CSV table of C-alpha atoms and ligand atoms in Angstrom, one decimal:
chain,number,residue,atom,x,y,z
A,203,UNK,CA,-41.1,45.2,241.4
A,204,UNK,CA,-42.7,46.8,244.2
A,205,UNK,CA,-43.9,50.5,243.9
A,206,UNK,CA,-42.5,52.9,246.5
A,207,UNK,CA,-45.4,54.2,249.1
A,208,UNK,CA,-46.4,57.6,248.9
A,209,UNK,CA,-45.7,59.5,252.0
A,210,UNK,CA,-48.4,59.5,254.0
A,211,UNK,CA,-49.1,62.8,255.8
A,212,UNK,CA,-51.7,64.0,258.0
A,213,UNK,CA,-52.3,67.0,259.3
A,214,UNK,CA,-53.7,67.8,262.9
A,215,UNK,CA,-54.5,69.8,266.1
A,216,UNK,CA,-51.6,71.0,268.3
A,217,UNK,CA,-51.9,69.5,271.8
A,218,UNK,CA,-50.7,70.1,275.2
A,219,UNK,CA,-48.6,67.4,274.7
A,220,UNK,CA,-47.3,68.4,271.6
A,221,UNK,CA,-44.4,70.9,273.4
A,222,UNK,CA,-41.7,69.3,273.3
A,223,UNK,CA,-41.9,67.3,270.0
A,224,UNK,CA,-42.7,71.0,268.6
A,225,UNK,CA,-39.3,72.1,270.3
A,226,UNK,CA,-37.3,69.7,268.9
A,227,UNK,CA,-38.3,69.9,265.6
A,228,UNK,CA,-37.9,74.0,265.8
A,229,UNK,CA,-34.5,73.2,267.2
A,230,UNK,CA,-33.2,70.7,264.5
A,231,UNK,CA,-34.8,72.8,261.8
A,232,UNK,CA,-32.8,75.4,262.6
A,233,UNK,CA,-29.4,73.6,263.7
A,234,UNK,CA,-29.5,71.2,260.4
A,235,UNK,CA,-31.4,73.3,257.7
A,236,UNK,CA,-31.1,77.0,258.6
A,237,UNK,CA,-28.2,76.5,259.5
A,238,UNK,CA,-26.7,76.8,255.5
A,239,UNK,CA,-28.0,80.2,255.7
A,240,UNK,CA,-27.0,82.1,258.7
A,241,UNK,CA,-23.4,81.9,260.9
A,242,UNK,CA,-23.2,79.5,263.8
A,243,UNK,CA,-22.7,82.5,266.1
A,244,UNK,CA,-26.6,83.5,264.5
A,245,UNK,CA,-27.9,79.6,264.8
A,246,UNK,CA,-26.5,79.3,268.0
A,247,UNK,CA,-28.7,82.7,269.4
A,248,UNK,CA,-31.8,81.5,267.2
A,249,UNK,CA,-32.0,77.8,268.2
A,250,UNK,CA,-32.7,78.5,271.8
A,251,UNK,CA,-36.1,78.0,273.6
A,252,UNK,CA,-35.1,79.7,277.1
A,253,UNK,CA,-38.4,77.9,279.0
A,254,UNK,CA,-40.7,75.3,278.0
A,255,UNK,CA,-43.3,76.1,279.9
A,256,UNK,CA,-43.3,80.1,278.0
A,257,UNK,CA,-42.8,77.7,274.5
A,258,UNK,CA,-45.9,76.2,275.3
A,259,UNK,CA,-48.2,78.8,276.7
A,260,UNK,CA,-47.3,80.2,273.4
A,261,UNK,CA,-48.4,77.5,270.9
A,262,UNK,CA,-51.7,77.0,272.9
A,263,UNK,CA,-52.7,80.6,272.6
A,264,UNK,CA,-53.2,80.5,269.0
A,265,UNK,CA,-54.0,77.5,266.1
A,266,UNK,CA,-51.3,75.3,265.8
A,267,UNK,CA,-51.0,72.7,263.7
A,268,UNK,CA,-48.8,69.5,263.1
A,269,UNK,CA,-48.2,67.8,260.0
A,270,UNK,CA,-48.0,63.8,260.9
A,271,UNK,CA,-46.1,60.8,258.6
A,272,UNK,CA,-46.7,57.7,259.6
A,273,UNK,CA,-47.9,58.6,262.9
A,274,UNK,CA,-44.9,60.7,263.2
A,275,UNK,CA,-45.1,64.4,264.1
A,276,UNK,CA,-42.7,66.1,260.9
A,277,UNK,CA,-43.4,70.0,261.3
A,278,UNK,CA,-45.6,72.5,262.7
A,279,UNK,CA,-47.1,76.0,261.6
A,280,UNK,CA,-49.5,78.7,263.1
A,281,UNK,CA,-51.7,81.3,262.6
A,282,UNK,CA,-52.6,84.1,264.5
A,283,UNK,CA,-56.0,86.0,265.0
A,284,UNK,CA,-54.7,88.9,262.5
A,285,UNK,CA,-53.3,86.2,260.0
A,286,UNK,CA,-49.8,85.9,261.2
A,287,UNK,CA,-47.7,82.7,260.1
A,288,UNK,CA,-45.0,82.8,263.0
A,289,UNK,CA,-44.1,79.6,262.5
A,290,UNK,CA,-43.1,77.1,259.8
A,291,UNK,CA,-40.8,74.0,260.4
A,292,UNK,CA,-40.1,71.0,259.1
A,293,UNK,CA,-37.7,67.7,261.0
A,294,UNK,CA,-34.6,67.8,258.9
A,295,UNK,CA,-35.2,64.4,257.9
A,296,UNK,CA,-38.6,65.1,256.2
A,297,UNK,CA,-37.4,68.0,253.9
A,298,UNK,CA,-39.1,68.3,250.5
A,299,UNK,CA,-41.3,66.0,251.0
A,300,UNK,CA,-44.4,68.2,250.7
A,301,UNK,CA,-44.8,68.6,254.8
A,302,UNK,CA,-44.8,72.5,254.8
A,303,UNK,CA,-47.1,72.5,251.6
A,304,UNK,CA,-49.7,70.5,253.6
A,305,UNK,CA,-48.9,72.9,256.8
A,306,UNK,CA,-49.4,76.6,254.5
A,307,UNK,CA,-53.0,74.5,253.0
A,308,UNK,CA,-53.9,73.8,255.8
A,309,UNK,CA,-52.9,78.0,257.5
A,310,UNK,CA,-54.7,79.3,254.6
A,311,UNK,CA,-58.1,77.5,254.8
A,312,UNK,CA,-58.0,78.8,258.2
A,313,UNK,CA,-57.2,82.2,257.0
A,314,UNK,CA,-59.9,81.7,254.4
A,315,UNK,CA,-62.7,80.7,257.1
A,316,UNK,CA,-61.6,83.5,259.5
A,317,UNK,CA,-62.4,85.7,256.5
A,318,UNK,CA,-58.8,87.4,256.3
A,319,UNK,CA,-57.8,88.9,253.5
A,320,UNK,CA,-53.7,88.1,253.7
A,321,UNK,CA,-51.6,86.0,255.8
A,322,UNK,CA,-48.4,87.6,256.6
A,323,UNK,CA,-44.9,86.3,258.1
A,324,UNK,CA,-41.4,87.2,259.1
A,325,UNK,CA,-39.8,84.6,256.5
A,326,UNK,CA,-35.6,83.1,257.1
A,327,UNK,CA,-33.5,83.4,254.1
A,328,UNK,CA,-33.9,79.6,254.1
A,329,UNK,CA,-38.0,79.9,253.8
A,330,UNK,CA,-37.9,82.6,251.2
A,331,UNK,CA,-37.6,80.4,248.5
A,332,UNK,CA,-40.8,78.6,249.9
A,333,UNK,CA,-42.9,81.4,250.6
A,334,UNK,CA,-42.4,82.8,246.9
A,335,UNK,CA,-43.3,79.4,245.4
A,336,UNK,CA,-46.2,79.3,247.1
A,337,UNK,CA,-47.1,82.9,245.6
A,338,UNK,CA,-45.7,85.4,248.8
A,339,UNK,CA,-44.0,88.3,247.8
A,340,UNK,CA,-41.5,90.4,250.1
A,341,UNK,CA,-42.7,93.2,251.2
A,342,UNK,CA,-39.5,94.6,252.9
A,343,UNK,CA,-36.0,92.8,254.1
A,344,UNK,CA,-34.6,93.3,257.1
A,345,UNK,CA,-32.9,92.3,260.2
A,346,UNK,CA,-34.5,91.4,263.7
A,347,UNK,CA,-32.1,90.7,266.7
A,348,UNK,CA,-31.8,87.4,268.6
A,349,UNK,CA,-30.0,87.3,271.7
A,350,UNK,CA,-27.3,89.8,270.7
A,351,UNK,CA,-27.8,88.6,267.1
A,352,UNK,CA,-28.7,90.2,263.8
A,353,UNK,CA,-30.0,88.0,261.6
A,354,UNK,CA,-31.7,88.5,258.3
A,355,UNK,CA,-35.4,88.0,257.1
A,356,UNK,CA,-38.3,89.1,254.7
A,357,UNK,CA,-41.5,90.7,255.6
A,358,UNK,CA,-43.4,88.3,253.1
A,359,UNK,CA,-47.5,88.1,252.5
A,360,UNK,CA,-49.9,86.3,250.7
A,361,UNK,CA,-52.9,87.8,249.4
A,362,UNK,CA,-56.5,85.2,249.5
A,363,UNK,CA,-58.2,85.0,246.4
B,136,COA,C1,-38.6,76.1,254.5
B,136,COA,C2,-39.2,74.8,255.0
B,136,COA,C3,-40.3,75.0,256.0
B,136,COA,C4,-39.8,74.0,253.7
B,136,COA,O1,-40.3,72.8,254.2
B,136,COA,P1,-40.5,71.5,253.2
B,136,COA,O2,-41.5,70.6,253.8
B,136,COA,O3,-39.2,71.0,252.8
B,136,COA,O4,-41.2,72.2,251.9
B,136,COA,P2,-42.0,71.4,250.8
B,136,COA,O5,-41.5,70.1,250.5
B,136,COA,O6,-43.5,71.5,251.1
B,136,COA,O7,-41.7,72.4,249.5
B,136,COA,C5,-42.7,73.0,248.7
B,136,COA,C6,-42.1,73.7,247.5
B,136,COA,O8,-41.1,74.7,248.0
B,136,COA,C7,-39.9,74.5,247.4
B,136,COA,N1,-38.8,74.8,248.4
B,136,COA,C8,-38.8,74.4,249.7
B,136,COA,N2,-37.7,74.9,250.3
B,136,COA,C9,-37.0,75.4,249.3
B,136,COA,C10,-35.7,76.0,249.3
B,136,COA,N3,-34.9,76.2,250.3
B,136,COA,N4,-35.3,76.5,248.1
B,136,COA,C11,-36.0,76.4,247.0
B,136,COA,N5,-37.2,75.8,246.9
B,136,COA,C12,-37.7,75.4,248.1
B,136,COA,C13,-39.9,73.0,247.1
B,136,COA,O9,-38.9,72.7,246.1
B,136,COA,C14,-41.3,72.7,246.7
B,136,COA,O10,-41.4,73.2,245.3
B,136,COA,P3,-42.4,72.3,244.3
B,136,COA,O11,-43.8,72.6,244.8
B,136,COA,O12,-42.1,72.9,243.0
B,136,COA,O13,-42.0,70.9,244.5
B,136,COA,C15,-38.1,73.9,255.6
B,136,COA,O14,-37.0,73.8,254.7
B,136,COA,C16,-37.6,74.3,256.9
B,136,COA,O15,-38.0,73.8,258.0
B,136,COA,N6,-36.5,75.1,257.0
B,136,COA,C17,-35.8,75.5,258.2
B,136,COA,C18,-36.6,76.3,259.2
B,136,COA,C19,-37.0,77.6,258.7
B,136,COA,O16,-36.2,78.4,258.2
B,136,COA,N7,-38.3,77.9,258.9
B,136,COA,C20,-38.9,79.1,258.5
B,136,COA,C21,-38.7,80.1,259.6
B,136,COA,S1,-39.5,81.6,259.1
């Protein structure tokens, strides 16, 4: 009987290119994961991206990096200069498969190299539970507003051994 193949993930550098794959999977993320945690009046003022070309002056003006199966892009995640995580999603059809695990690896030996001491992020109620298994704690809850929308979060860090 055959064995089932691993996935096989890759991470690697955000490109020009990359925009509007990195849209899309921001945009499903939220429409068909985040979307168990927060109203569809609070999805629908989230899972907007108002102008592409702001989206990707954005990503290009700090690390990004995609996580790739089978030649696939699956999810993306950043880090900023002072060791912000702004973003962490994952296509809905590649959910716990160990994509954002590779992605925060990957954010933290960055971190680590950069010499920072934390990395730090505004985490959904939907990537709480991933943050703390991956050793974040909340440092305050809260809610931010979205286009006339108040949706909840957690300050969350990580301290680098
Ligand atoms: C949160 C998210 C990024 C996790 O991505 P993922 O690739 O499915 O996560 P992984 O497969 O790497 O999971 C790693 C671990 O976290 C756990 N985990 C992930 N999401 C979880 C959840 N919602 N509840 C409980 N545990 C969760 C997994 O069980 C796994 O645990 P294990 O190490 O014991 O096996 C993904 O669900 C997502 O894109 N959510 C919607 C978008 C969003 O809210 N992004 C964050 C904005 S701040």
């Amino acid at each position: 009987m055959p064995m089932s193949q691993p996935h096989r993930l890759s991470i690697r550098d955000y490109e020009p290119a990359d925009a509007g794959t990195t849209i899309d999977i921001f945009l499903r993320a939220i429409r068909d994961v985040a979307s168990k945690d927060y109203t569809p009046a609070q999805i629908d003022a989230w899972a907007k991206v108002d102008d592409a070309r702001v989206w990707a002056q954005w990503r290009a003006s700090r690390p990004t990096w995609l996580a790739i199966c089978d030649g696939a892009p699956v999810g993306f995640s950043d880090l900023t200069p002072d060791g912000c995580l702004d973003m962490m999603f994952v296509h809905p059809e590649h959910q716990g498969k160990g994509v954002a695990s590779l992605l925060l690896a990957t954010v933290e030996k960055a971190a680590r190299e950069q010499r920072l001491r934390r990395v730090f992020t505004e985490a959904s109620l939907t990537a709480r539970p991933f943050f703390e298994r991956k050793g974040f704690i909340v440092l305050a809850a809260q809610t931010v507003e979205k286009r006339g929308q108040r949706l909840a979060n957690f300050r969350m860090e990580k301290h680098l051994a």
